[in-house]
Amino acid sequence: MRYAPRLPIQPIQTKRSATTTASRSEERLVVLKKKSIIKTARLGSFSSVDVDGTGLNIYLIQRASSVVARSNTAMVLSMMIAAAEEDKDEAKAESSVIVGAGPTGLVTAIMLARRGWNVRVLEKRNKPEKANNADVWGDPQRSYNIGLSARGQLALQKYDLLDVATEYAKRVKGRCDFDKDGNPVEKLVQKKFDTQVIQRDRLVAALLEEVESNYADSVTVEHGVAVNSCTFSESGDKATLEIFECKEDGDYCDTKAKETIETSLVIGAEGNAGKRGSAVIRAMDESKMCKTKMVKLKERIESTRVYKIIPIELPDGFRTDLNYSSRTGKGVAMECLPTKEGLLVGVLLVKPTDEETCLKLSDPKKLREYLDSDFPMFSKMVSDENVEKVAKSKFSGLPNFQYAGGALHLGSCAGLIGDAIHTVKPYFGMGVNSAFEDVTVLEECIENAKGDSKIFLPLYSKKRAADAKALVEISHGFDGGFLTFVLPLILDSIFHRIAPWLFMPNTIQMLQKDDWSFVRTSRRKRFDRTLQVSILASIFAGSVSLVMMLVKFLWSKKFFLA
């Protein structure tokens, strides 16, 4: 936070001639504000610390009053008061609560703490193990991997958290697919920011340790508690939360509330998945005072997937900084991301309607046979012990596509962030990265509004709601199969290669451009698609015309009668 430096106060002249007084009273007063330094012309300078209990600069008000008495110019006083008001410290909520201590919730708490706010964070799951515990995080079953791209890394860098995350992350330089004969085909990618892969819960553990080490005076994080009820005052300036103790890592809660609190600001940073969903999202969605309406996009049955986690032990000679991938003819996919300890976390994705394959994956003997036949390149990298564990494990589901439509806030007391406003499937790593970007946008709004939630919450909605919708709709298109995913990628590749000055790269690459908003990307790809269709239609129409002309010519020459 920036503060105005104390500037010298010009002494007041107690004896002036009538001419001097009259001339000075007729001069215009100019109040200039550049960053956090406010200067006043003619009347001298002031310091932001010379204030009374209301935060107004006494010296300036007295000085302005003196001028007003002589010049009878009421505008002078109002301008001086406005200038003094601008120099006040940022307003802060009387109390602020973040529901959800995942990566987004913790980064949001740190952002607010750096601005001098006191924050209470509530999380229904258990506290994670220490981030440096290699024995724990060497087990792929502990958590799924996430990739931090340029968007996420820039956001973390802003809050001095990038080193905190990358200490336990693995840098990925490209990918490795396998051809039809099972031979590896490596593809290295040169990017401004290499993707940093880390287990989701390990990132939570690292951020939590940062909070405990450097922000303990401002941030309190409580685990094993859930907010199951949220209501709002009629004026929309207070939220009442009922807090329940949880058991079994947040799956079950007590039936009686442990505590009921009232807060002037609650931020919903947990997604709407799970058995109960988010109480904050539910309350905002159902409130007549709020424009927030959760929009769930239609799930395509053919695109639905469930998955199991498979530990992959790379043999000597294989690179440990690649994303390994392979697919079968039936649409079963194996995606493997590395960990800092060297073990790959494999995700085996299968259609829930493919009952035959699902049964194979649930029996140790059949699972080994299936890996030998369909994924021979990975089968030898999976131990018998891990095959046994995988077969006994349950299938997990992927989240449905969902976004918060209309608004991301209610009154001056509630806002949503992260997965709460844009839920996507983790195929292209946009979930956590866009969530961290949400935090930076929220801070910009707080900065512009001087901490007034009546201003910064609506401003945040205006800046981020359209982007949240665009991200989910773009990602939903990727899940549509050949027509909405594969074909557009082919067209983008062809047209961009022919005319890179006119056509942008494919949508997946565009999403990685950290200086482009999702709305801008969506609009640009619509432009590209319209132009591509127009060109193809023109080529087709021209081809049809040529064929018709050729037929007429041949007919005129009696070619068909010969």
Coordinates of C-alpha atoms in Angstrom, one line a residue:
M1 CA 0.0 0.0 0.0
R2 CA 1.3 3.4 -0.9
Y3 CA 1.2 6.4 1.4
A4 CA 1.7 10.1 0.6
P5 CA 5.0 11.4 1.9
R6 CA 4.9 14.2 4.4
L7 CA 5.4 17.4 2.6
P8 CA 6.4 20.8 4.2
I9 CA 3.6 23.1 5.2
Q10 CA 3.9 26.6 3.9
P11 CA 3.6 29.2 6.8
I12 CA 0.4 31.3 6.8
Q13 CA 1.0 35.1 6.3
T14 CA -0.9 36.8 9.2
K15 CA -0.5 40.3 7.7
R16 CA -1.4 41.0 4.1
S17 CA -2.4 44.1 2.3
A18 CA -6.0 44.3 1.0
T19 CA -4.7 44.2 -2.5
T20 CA -2.8 41.0 -1.9
T21 CA -5.7 39.4 -0.1
A22 CA -8.2 40.3 -2.8
S23 CA -5.9 39.0 -5.6
R24 CA -5.2 35.8 -3.8
S25 CA -8.9 35.2 -3.1
E26 CA -9.6 35.5 -6.8
E27 CA -7.0 32.9 -7.8
R28 CA -8.2 29.5 -8.8
L29 CA -7.5 26.6 -6.5
V30 CA -6.2 23.5 -8.3
V31 CA -6.1 20.2 -6.6
L32 CA -4.0 17.6 -8.4
K33 CA -3.8 14.0 -7.4
K34 CA -1.1 11.8 -8.9
K35 CA -0.8 8.3 -7.4
S36 CA -0.9 8.9 -3.7
I37 CA 0.6 12.4 -3.6
I38 CA -1.9 15.3 -3.4
K39 CA -0.6 18.8 -4.0
T40 CA -2.4 22.1 -3.7
A41 CA -1.4 25.1 -5.7
R42 CA -1.2 28.6 -4.1
L43 CA -2.4 27.4 -0.7
G44 CA 0.6 25.3 0.1
S45 CA 1.3 21.6 0.7
F46 CA 0.1 19.3 3.4
S47 CA 0.8 15.9 4.9
S48 CA -1.7 13.0 5.1
V49 CA -0.9 12.5 8.7
D50 CA -2.3 15.9 9.8
V51 CA -5.8 14.7 10.2
D52 CA -8.5 14.6 12.9
G53 CA -10.5 11.5 13.9
T54 CA -12.5 11.6 10.7
G55 CA -9.4 11.5 8.5
L56 CA -9.8 15.1 7.2
N57 CA -6.8 17.3 7.1
I58 CA -7.4 20.0 9.7
Y59 CA -4.8 22.4 8.4
L60 CA -6.3 22.4 4.9
I61 CA -9.9 22.8 6.1
Q62 CA -8.9 25.7 8.3
R63 CA -6.9 27.3 5.5
A64 CA -9.8 26.7 3.0
S65 CA -12.3 28.2 5.5
S66 CA -10.1 31.3 5.8
V67 CA -10.2 31.7 2.0
V68 CA -13.9 31.1 1.9
A69 CA -14.5 33.8 4.5
R70 CA -12.7 36.3 2.3
S71 CA -13.8 35.1 -1.1
N72 CA -17.2 33.7 -0.4
T73 CA -16.4 30.8 -2.7
A74 CA -18.0 27.7 -1.4
M75 CA -16.4 25.6 -4.1
V76 CA -13.0 26.0 -2.5
L77 CA -14.0 24.3 0.7
S78 CA -15.8 21.4 -1.1
M79 CA -12.7 20.8 -3.2
M80 CA -10.4 20.8 -0.2
I81 CA -12.6 18.3 1.6
A82 CA -12.7 16.1 -1.4
A83 CA -8.9 16.2 -1.7
A84 CA -8.5 15.3 1.9
E85 CA -11.0 12.5 1.6
E86 CA -9.0 11.1 -1.3
D87 CA -5.9 11.0 0.9
K88 CA -7.6 8.8 3.6
D89 CA -6.3 5.3 4.1
E90 CA -8.2 2.4 2.3
A91 CA -11.4 1.4 4.0
K92 CA -11.6 -2.1 5.4
A93 CA -14.5 -4.4 6.1
E94 CA -15.3 -4.7 9.9
S95 CA -15.0 -8.4 9.4
S96 CA -14.2 -10.5 6.4
V97 CA -14.7 -14.3 5.9
I98 CA -13.5 -16.5 3.1
V99 CA -15.3 -19.8 2.6
G100 CA -12.9 -22.3 1.2
A101 CA -9.2 -22.7 2.0
G102 CA -8.2 -24.1 -1.4
P103 CA -5.5 -22.4 -3.5
T104 CA -7.9 -19.5 -4.5
G105 CA -9.2 -18.9 -1.0
L106 CA -5.7 -18.8 0.5
V107 CA -4.3 -16.5 -2.2
T108 CA -7.3 -14.2 -1.7
A109 CA -6.7 -14.2 2.1
I110 CA -3.0 -13.3 1.5
M111 CA -3.9 -10.5 -0.9
L112 CA -6.3 -9.0 1.6
A113 CA -3.8 -9.4 4.5
R114 CA -1.2 -7.5 2.5
R115 CA -3.6 -4.7 2.3
G116 CA -4.1 -4.6 6.0
W117 CA -7.3 -6.6 6.3
N118 CA -8.1 -9.2 8.9
V119 CA -9.5 -12.4 7.4
R120 CA -11.0 -15.6 8.7
V121 CA -10.9 -18.6 6.4
L122 CA -13.2 -21.6 6.8
E123 CA -12.5 -25.0 5.2
K124 CA -14.5 -28.2 5.6
R125 CA -11.6 -30.5 4.7
N126 CA -8.8 -31.6 7.0
K127 CA -5.6 -29.7 7.2
P128 CA -3.1 -31.1 4.6
E129 CA 0.3 -32.6 5.5
K130 CA 3.4 -30.5 5.3
A131 CA 4.4 -29.6 1.8
N132 CA 8.0 -30.9 2.3
N133 CA 6.9 -34.4 3.3
A134 CA 8.2 -36.4 0.3
D135 CA 6.8 -39.7 1.6
V136 CA 3.2 -38.3 1.6
W137 CA 3.3 -36.4 -1.7
G138 CA 5.1 -39.2 -3.4
D139 CA 1.8 -41.1 -3.3
P140 CA -0.2 -40.1 -6.4
Q141 CA -3.4 -41.1 -4.7
R142 CA -3.1 -38.1 -2.3
S143 CA -4.1 -35.5 -4.8
Y144 CA -4.5 -34.8 -8.5
N145 CA -1.9 -32.6 -10.3
I146 CA -2.5 -29.1 -11.6
G147 CA -0.4 -27.1 -14.0
L148 CA 0.4 -23.5 -13.3
S149 CA 0.6 -21.6 -16.6
A150 CA 1.6 -18.0 -17.3
R151 CA -1.7 -16.5 -16.0
G152 CA -1.3 -18.3 -12.7
Q153 CA 2.4 -17.7 -12.3
L154 CA 2.0 -14.0 -12.9
A155 CA -0.7 -13.7 -10.3
L156 CA 1.4 -15.6 -7.7
Q157 CA 4.4 -13.5 -8.6
K158 CA 2.4 -10.4 -7.7
Y159 CA 2.0 -11.6 -4.2
D160 CA 5.5 -13.1 -3.8
L161 CA 4.0 -16.6 -3.9
L162 CA 5.6 -18.0 -7.0
D163 CA 8.7 -19.3 -5.3
V164 CA 6.4 -20.8 -2.6
A165 CA 4.6 -22.9 -5.2
T166 CA 7.5 -23.8 -7.5
E167 CA 9.6 -25.1 -4.6
Y168 CA 7.4 -28.2 -4.7
A169 CA 6.5 -28.1 -8.4
K170 CA 8.0 -29.9 -11.5
R171 CA 8.8 -27.9 -14.6
V172 CA 7.2 -29.4 -17.8
K173 CA 9.0 -28.6 -21.1
G174 CA 6.6 -30.4 -23.4
R175 CA 4.7 -33.6 -24.0
C176 CA 5.3 -37.2 -25.2
D177 CA 2.7 -39.1 -27.2
F178 CA 3.0 -42.6 -28.5
D179 CA 2.4 -43.7 -32.1
K180 CA 0.4 -46.7 -33.2
D181 CA 3.5 -49.0 -32.6
G182 CA 4.0 -47.7 -29.1
N183 CA 7.1 -45.6 -29.9
P184 CA 7.4 -42.3 -27.9
V185 CA 7.1 -39.1 -29.9
E186 CA 8.4 -36.1 -27.9
K187 CA 7.4 -32.6 -28.6
L188 CA 9.2 -29.8 -26.7
V189 CA 7.5 -26.4 -26.4
Q190 CA 9.3 -23.1 -26.1
K191 CA 7.2 -20.8 -23.9
K192 CA 7.7 -17.6 -22.0
F193 CA 6.6 -19.5 -18.8
D194 CA 7.1 -23.2 -18.6
T195 CA 4.2 -25.0 -17.0
Q196 CA 4.8 -25.8 -13.3
V197 CA 3.1 -29.0 -12.2
I198 CA 2.2 -29.6 -8.6
Q199 CA -0.3 -31.6 -6.6
R200 CA -3.3 -29.5 -5.8
D201 CA -3.3 -30.3 -2.1
R202 CA 0.4 -29.9 -1.9
L203 CA 0.0 -26.3 -3.3
V204 CA -2.6 -25.8 -0.6
A205 CA -0.1 -27.0 2.0
A206 CA 2.6 -24.6 0.8
L207 CA 0.3 -21.6 0.7
L208 CA -1.0 -22.5 4.2
E209 CA 2.5 -22.6 5.6
E210 CA 3.1 -19.2 4.0
V211 CA 0.0 -17.9 5.8
E212 CA 1.2 -19.3 9.1
S213 CA 4.7 -18.0 8.8
N214 CA 4.0 -14.5 7.5
Y215 CA 0.4 -13.6 7.9
A216 CA -0.7 -15.2 11.2
D217 CA -1.5 -11.8 12.7
S218 CA -4.0 -11.1 9.9
V219 CA -5.3 -14.4 8.7
T220 CA -6.9 -17.3 10.7
V221 CA -7.5 -20.6 8.9
E222 CA -9.9 -23.1 10.4
H223 CA -10.1 -26.7 9.0
G224 CA -12.9 -29.2 9.6
V225 CA -15.7 -26.6 9.6
A226 CA -18.3 -25.9 7.0
V227 CA -20.7 -23.1 6.3
N228 CA -24.0 -24.9 5.7
S229 CA -26.2 -21.9 5.9
C230 CA -25.8 -18.3 4.6
T231 CA -28.4 -15.5 4.8
F232 CA -28.2 -11.8 4.0
S233 CA -29.7 -8.7 5.7
E234 CA -32.4 -6.8 3.8
S235 CA -30.0 -3.9 3.1
G236 CA -27.4 -6.3 1.7
D237 CA -24.6 -5.1 4.0
K238 CA -24.3 -8.1 6.4
A239 CA -24.1 -11.8 5.9
T240 CA -25.0 -14.4 8.6
L241 CA -23.2 -17.7 8.5
E242 CA -23.9 -20.9 10.4
I243 CA -20.7 -22.9 10.9
F244 CA -20.8 -26.7 11.5
E245 CA -18.0 -29.1 12.5
C246 CA -17.1 -31.6 9.8
K247 CA -15.9 -35.2 9.9
E248 CA -14.2 -37.6 7.4
D249 CA -12.5 -34.9 5.5
G250 CA -15.6 -32.7 5.0
D251 CA -17.9 -35.5 3.8
Y252 CA -20.2 -35.3 6.9
C253 CA -21.1 -32.5 9.2
D254 CA -22.8 -32.2 12.6
T255 CA -26.6 -31.5 12.5
K256 CA -26.3 -28.7 15.0
A257 CA -24.4 -25.5 14.2
K258 CA -21.3 -24.9 16.2
E259 CA -21.3 -21.2 15.8
T260 CA -23.3 -18.4 14.1
I261 CA -21.4 -15.3 13.0
E262 CA -22.3 -12.1 11.2
T263 CA -19.8 -10.5 8.8
S264 CA -19.7 -7.4 6.7
L265 CA -18.0 -9.3 3.8
V266 CA -18.0 -13.0 2.8
I267 CA -16.2 -14.3 -0.2
G268 CA -17.2 -17.7 -1.6
A269 CA -14.1 -19.4 -2.8
E270 CA -15.2 -23.0 -2.9
G271 CA -16.8 -24.7 -5.9
N272 CA -20.3 -25.8 -6.1
A273 CA -19.4 -29.5 -6.4
G274 CA -19.8 -32.1 -3.6
K275 CA -22.7 -33.5 -1.7
R276 CA -24.0 -30.1 -0.4
G277 CA -22.5 -27.6 -2.8
S278 CA -21.6 -24.1 -1.6
A279 CA -23.9 -22.4 0.9
V280 CA -22.8 -19.0 -0.3
I281 CA -23.4 -19.8 -3.9
R282 CA -26.8 -21.3 -3.0
A283 CA -27.8 -18.3 -0.9
M284 CA -26.8 -15.8 -3.7
D285 CA -28.5 -17.9 -6.4
E286 CA -31.8 -18.0 -4.4
S287 CA -31.8 -14.4 -3.2
K288 CA -34.2 -12.0 -4.8
M289 CA -31.8 -9.2 -4.0
C290 CA -29.0 -10.7 -6.1
K291 CA -28.6 -11.0 -9.9
T292 CA -26.3 -14.0 -9.5
K293 CA -27.8 -17.0 -11.2
M294 CA -25.7 -20.2 -11.6
V295 CA -25.9 -21.4 -15.2
K296 CA -25.1 -25.1 -15.8
L297 CA -24.3 -26.0 -19.4
K298 CA -25.8 -29.1 -20.8
E299 CA -23.5 -32.1 -20.3
R300 CA -23.0 -34.2 -23.4
I301 CA -23.4 -37.9 -22.6
E302 CA -20.8 -38.9 -25.2
S303 CA -18.3 -36.5 -23.6
T304 CA -18.8 -37.5 -19.9
R305 CA -15.8 -39.1 -18.3
V306 CA -14.9 -40.8 -15.0
Y307 CA -11.3 -41.5 -14.0
K308 CA -8.9 -43.4 -11.8
I309 CA -5.5 -42.3 -10.6
I310 CA -2.6 -44.7 -11.6
P311 CA 1.0 -44.3 -10.3
I312 CA 3.5 -44.5 -13.2
E313 CA 7.2 -45.2 -12.4
L314 CA 9.3 -44.0 -15.3
P315 CA 12.3 -46.3 -16.2
D316 CA 15.8 -44.9 -16.7
G317 CA 16.2 -43.0 -20.0
F318 CA 12.8 -41.3 -20.0
R319 CA 12.6 -37.6 -19.5
T320 CA 10.9 -36.6 -16.3
D321 CA 9.8 -33.1 -17.5
L322 CA 7.2 -34.2 -20.0
N323 CA 3.4 -34.8 -20.1
Y324 CA 3.0 -38.4 -21.2
S325 CA -0.2 -39.3 -23.1
S326 CA -1.9 -42.1 -25.0
R327 CA -5.4 -43.0 -26.3
T328 CA -7.2 -46.1 -27.4
G329 CA -9.6 -46.5 -30.3
K330 CA -12.5 -46.6 -27.8
G331 CA -11.8 -43.2 -26.5
V332 CA -10.0 -44.2 -23.3
A333 CA -7.2 -41.8 -22.5
M334 CA -4.2 -41.9 -20.2
E335 CA -2.7 -38.5 -19.2
C336 CA 0.4 -38.5 -17.0
L337 CA 1.9 -35.5 -15.3
P338 CA 5.2 -35.6 -13.4
T339 CA 5.8 -34.8 -9.7
K340 CA 8.8 -33.3 -8.0
E341 CA 9.7 -36.7 -6.6
G342 CA 9.9 -38.1 -10.2
L343 CA 6.8 -40.3 -10.1
L344 CA 4.1 -39.7 -12.7
V345 CA 0.5 -39.2 -11.7
G346 CA -1.5 -41.0 -14.4
V347 CA -5.2 -40.3 -14.9
L348 CA -7.1 -43.0 -16.8
L349 CA -10.2 -41.4 -18.3
V350 CA -13.1 -43.6 -19.5
K351 CA -16.7 -43.2 -20.5
P352 CA -19.1 -44.3 -17.7
T353 CA -21.3 -45.8 -20.3
D354 CA -18.4 -48.1 -21.3
E355 CA -19.3 -50.8 -18.7
E356 CA -17.0 -53.4 -20.2
T357 CA -13.9 -51.2 -19.7
C358 CA -15.1 -50.0 -16.2
L359 CA -15.4 -53.6 -15.1
K360 CA -11.9 -54.4 -16.3
L361 CA -10.5 -51.4 -14.4
S362 CA -12.1 -52.7 -11.2
D363 CA -10.5 -56.2 -11.2
P364 CA -6.7 -56.6 -10.6
K365 CA -6.2 -59.4 -13.0
K366 CA -8.3 -57.9 -15.8
L367 CA -6.8 -54.4 -15.2
R368 CA -3.3 -55.9 -15.8
E369 CA -4.5 -57.6 -19.0
Y370 CA -6.1 -54.4 -20.1
L371 CA -2.9 -52.3 -19.6
D372 CA -0.9 -55.0 -21.4
S373 CA -3.2 -54.9 -24.4
D374 CA -4.3 -51.3 -24.7
F375 CA -1.5 -49.4 -22.9
P376 CA 1.6 -51.6 -23.3
M377 CA 3.8 -48.5 -23.1
F378 CA 2.6 -47.8 -19.6
S379 CA 1.9 -51.4 -18.3
K380 CA 5.5 -52.2 -17.5
M381 CA 5.7 -48.9 -15.5
V382 CA 2.9 -49.9 -13.1
S383 CA 3.8 -52.3 -10.3
D384 CA 1.6 -55.2 -9.3
E385 CA 1.0 -53.5 -6.0
N386 CA -0.2 -50.4 -7.6
V387 CA -2.4 -52.4 -10.0
E388 CA -4.1 -53.9 -6.9
K389 CA -4.6 -50.5 -5.3
V390 CA -6.0 -49.0 -8.5
A391 CA -8.5 -51.8 -9.0
K392 CA -9.8 -51.4 -5.5
S393 CA -10.1 -47.6 -5.8
K394 CA -13.3 -45.9 -6.7
F395 CA -14.0 -44.0 -9.9
S396 CA -14.0 -40.2 -9.6
G397 CA -16.1 -37.8 -11.7
L398 CA -15.2 -34.5 -13.4
P399 CA -17.1 -31.3 -12.6
N400 CA -19.8 -30.1 -14.8
F401 CA -19.4 -26.8 -16.8
Q402 CA -21.0 -24.0 -14.8
Y403 CA -20.6 -20.2 -14.4
A404 CA -22.1 -17.4 -12.4
G405 CA -24.3 -15.4 -14.6
G406 CA -25.6 -11.8 -14.1
A407 CA -23.4 -10.7 -11.2
L408 CA -20.7 -12.0 -8.9
H409 CA -21.8 -10.1 -5.8
L410 CA -24.7 -9.3 -3.5
G411 CA -25.0 -5.8 -2.1
S412 CA -21.8 -4.8 -0.3
C413 CA -21.4 -8.0 1.7
A414 CA -20.9 -11.0 -0.6
G415 CA -18.8 -12.0 -3.6
L416 CA -17.7 -15.1 -5.5
I417 CA -14.3 -16.1 -6.9
G418 CA -12.5 -19.0 -8.5
D419 CA -14.4 -22.2 -9.2
A420 CA -17.4 -20.5 -7.6
I421 CA -17.8 -18.4 -10.8
H422 CA -16.3 -20.6 -13.5
T423 CA -16.2 -24.4 -13.2
V424 CA -14.4 -26.2 -16.0
K425 CA -13.0 -29.6 -16.6
P426 CA -9.2 -29.7 -15.9
Y427 CA -8.2 -30.7 -19.4
F428 CA -6.3 -27.6 -20.3
G429 CA -5.3 -26.2 -16.9
M430 CA -7.5 -23.1 -17.0
G431 CA -9.3 -23.6 -13.7
V432 CA -6.8 -22.7 -11.0
N433 CA -4.9 -20.2 -13.3
S434 CA -8.0 -18.2 -14.1
A435 CA -8.9 -18.3 -10.4
F436 CA -5.6 -16.7 -9.4
E437 CA -6.3 -14.1 -12.1
D438 CA -9.6 -13.4 -10.4
V439 CA -7.7 -12.5 -7.3
T440 CA -5.7 -9.9 -9.1
V441 CA -8.8 -8.4 -10.7
L442 CA -10.5 -8.2 -7.3
E443 CA -7.5 -6.4 -5.8
E444 CA -7.5 -3.9 -8.7
C445 CA -11.2 -3.2 -7.9
I446 CA -10.4 -2.8 -4.2
E447 CA -7.6 -0.4 -5.0
N448 CA -9.8 1.7 -7.3
A449 CA -12.6 1.8 -4.8
K450 CA -10.4 2.6 -1.8
G451 CA -11.6 -0.5 -0.1
D452 CA -15.3 0.4 -0.2
S453 CA -17.2 -2.8 -0.8
K454 CA -20.2 -0.9 -2.1
I455 CA -18.0 0.1 -5.0
F456 CA -15.5 -2.6 -5.5
L457 CA -17.9 -5.6 -5.5
P458 CA -20.1 -4.2 -8.3
L459 CA -16.9 -3.2 -10.2
Y460 CA -15.5 -6.7 -9.8
S461 CA -18.7 -8.1 -11.2
K462 CA -18.5 -5.8 -14.2
K463 CA -14.9 -6.7 -14.9
R464 CA -15.0 -10.4 -14.4
A465 CA -18.5 -11.8 -14.9
A466 CA -18.3 -11.8 -18.7
D467 CA -14.8 -13.4 -18.7
A468 CA -16.1 -16.2 -16.4
K469 CA -18.9 -16.9 -18.8
A470 CA -16.6 -16.8 -21.9
L471 CA -14.1 -19.2 -20.3
V472 CA -16.7 -21.8 -19.5
E473 CA -18.4 -21.5 -22.9
I474 CA -15.0 -21.9 -24.7
S475 CA -14.1 -24.9 -22.5
H476 CA -17.5 -26.4 -23.0
G477 CA -16.9 -26.3 -26.8
F478 CA -13.7 -28.4 -26.3
D479 CA -15.9 -31.1 -24.8
G480 CA -18.1 -31.4 -27.8
G481 CA -16.3 -33.8 -30.0
F482 CA -15.2 -33.5 -33.6
L483 CA -17.4 -30.6 -34.8
T484 CA -16.7 -28.2 -31.9
F485 CA -13.2 -29.3 -31.0
V486 CA -11.2 -31.3 -33.5
L487 CA -12.5 -29.6 -36.7
P488 CA -11.9 -26.0 -35.4
L489 CA -8.4 -27.0 -34.4
I490 CA -7.7 -28.3 -37.9
L491 CA -9.2 -25.2 -39.6
D492 CA -7.2 -22.9 -37.3
S493 CA -4.0 -24.8 -38.0
I494 CA -4.5 -24.6 -41.8
F495 CA -5.6 -20.9 -42.0
H496 CA -3.0 -19.7 -39.5
R497 CA -0.2 -21.4 -41.4
I498 CA -1.4 -19.9 -44.7
A499 CA -2.1 -16.3 -43.4
P500 CA -0.7 -15.8 -39.9
W501 CA -1.2 -12.0 -40.4
L502 CA -4.9 -12.6 -40.6
F503 CA -5.8 -15.7 -38.6
M504 CA -4.9 -16.3 -35.0
P505 CA -3.6 -19.6 -33.6
N506 CA -6.0 -22.2 -32.3
T507 CA -8.2 -21.5 -29.3
I508 CA -6.1 -23.7 -26.9
Q509 CA -3.0 -21.6 -27.7
M510 CA -5.1 -18.4 -27.4
L511 CA -6.2 -19.2 -23.9
Q512 CA -2.5 -19.3 -22.9
K513 CA -2.0 -15.7 -23.9
D514 CA -2.0 -14.0 -20.5
D515 CA -2.5 -10.5 -22.0
W516 CA -5.8 -11.5 -23.7
S517 CA -9.0 -11.7 -21.7
F518 CA -11.3 -14.7 -22.3
V519 CA -14.0 -12.4 -23.8
R520 CA -11.4 -11.0 -26.3
T521 CA -10.3 -14.5 -27.2
S522 CA -13.9 -15.6 -27.7
R523 CA -14.7 -12.7 -29.9
R524 CA -11.6 -13.1 -32.0
K525 CA -12.2 -16.8 -32.6
R526 CA -15.8 -16.0 -33.7
F527 CA -14.3 -13.6 -36.2
D528 CA -11.8 -16.2 -37.4
R529 CA -14.5 -18.8 -37.6
T530 CA -16.9 -16.5 -39.6
L531 CA -14.1 -15.6 -42.0
Q532 CA -13.1 -19.3 -42.4
V533 CA -16.6 -20.4 -43.2
S534 CA -17.1 -17.5 -45.6
I535 CA -13.9 -18.4 -47.5
L536 CA -14.8 -22.1 -47.6
A537 CA -18.3 -21.3 -48.8
S538 CA -16.9 -19.0 -51.5
I539 CA -14.5 -21.8 -52.6
F540 CA -17.3 -24.3 -52.6
A541 CA -19.7 -21.9 -54.5
G542 CA -16.9 -21.2 -57.0
S543 CA -16.2 -24.9 -57.5
V544 CA -19.9 -25.6 -58.1
S545 CA -20.1 -22.7 -60.6
L546 CA -17.1 -24.1 -62.5
V547 CA -18.6 -27.6 -62.6
M548 CA -21.9 -26.2 -63.9
M549 CA -20.1 -24.2 -66.6
L550 CA -18.1 -27.2 -67.6
V551 CA -21.3 -29.3 -67.9
K552 CA -23.0 -26.6 -70.0
F553 CA -19.9 -26.4 -72.3
L554 CA -19.8 -30.2 -72.8
W555 CA -23.5 -30.3 -73.4
S556 CA -23.3 -27.6 -76.0
K557 CA -20.7 -29.7 -77.8
K558 CA -22.9 -32.8 -77.7
F559 CA -20.1 -34.4 -75.7
F560 CA -22.6 -36.6 -73.9
L561 CA -24.2 -37.8 -77.1
A562 CA -21.0 -38.9 -78.8

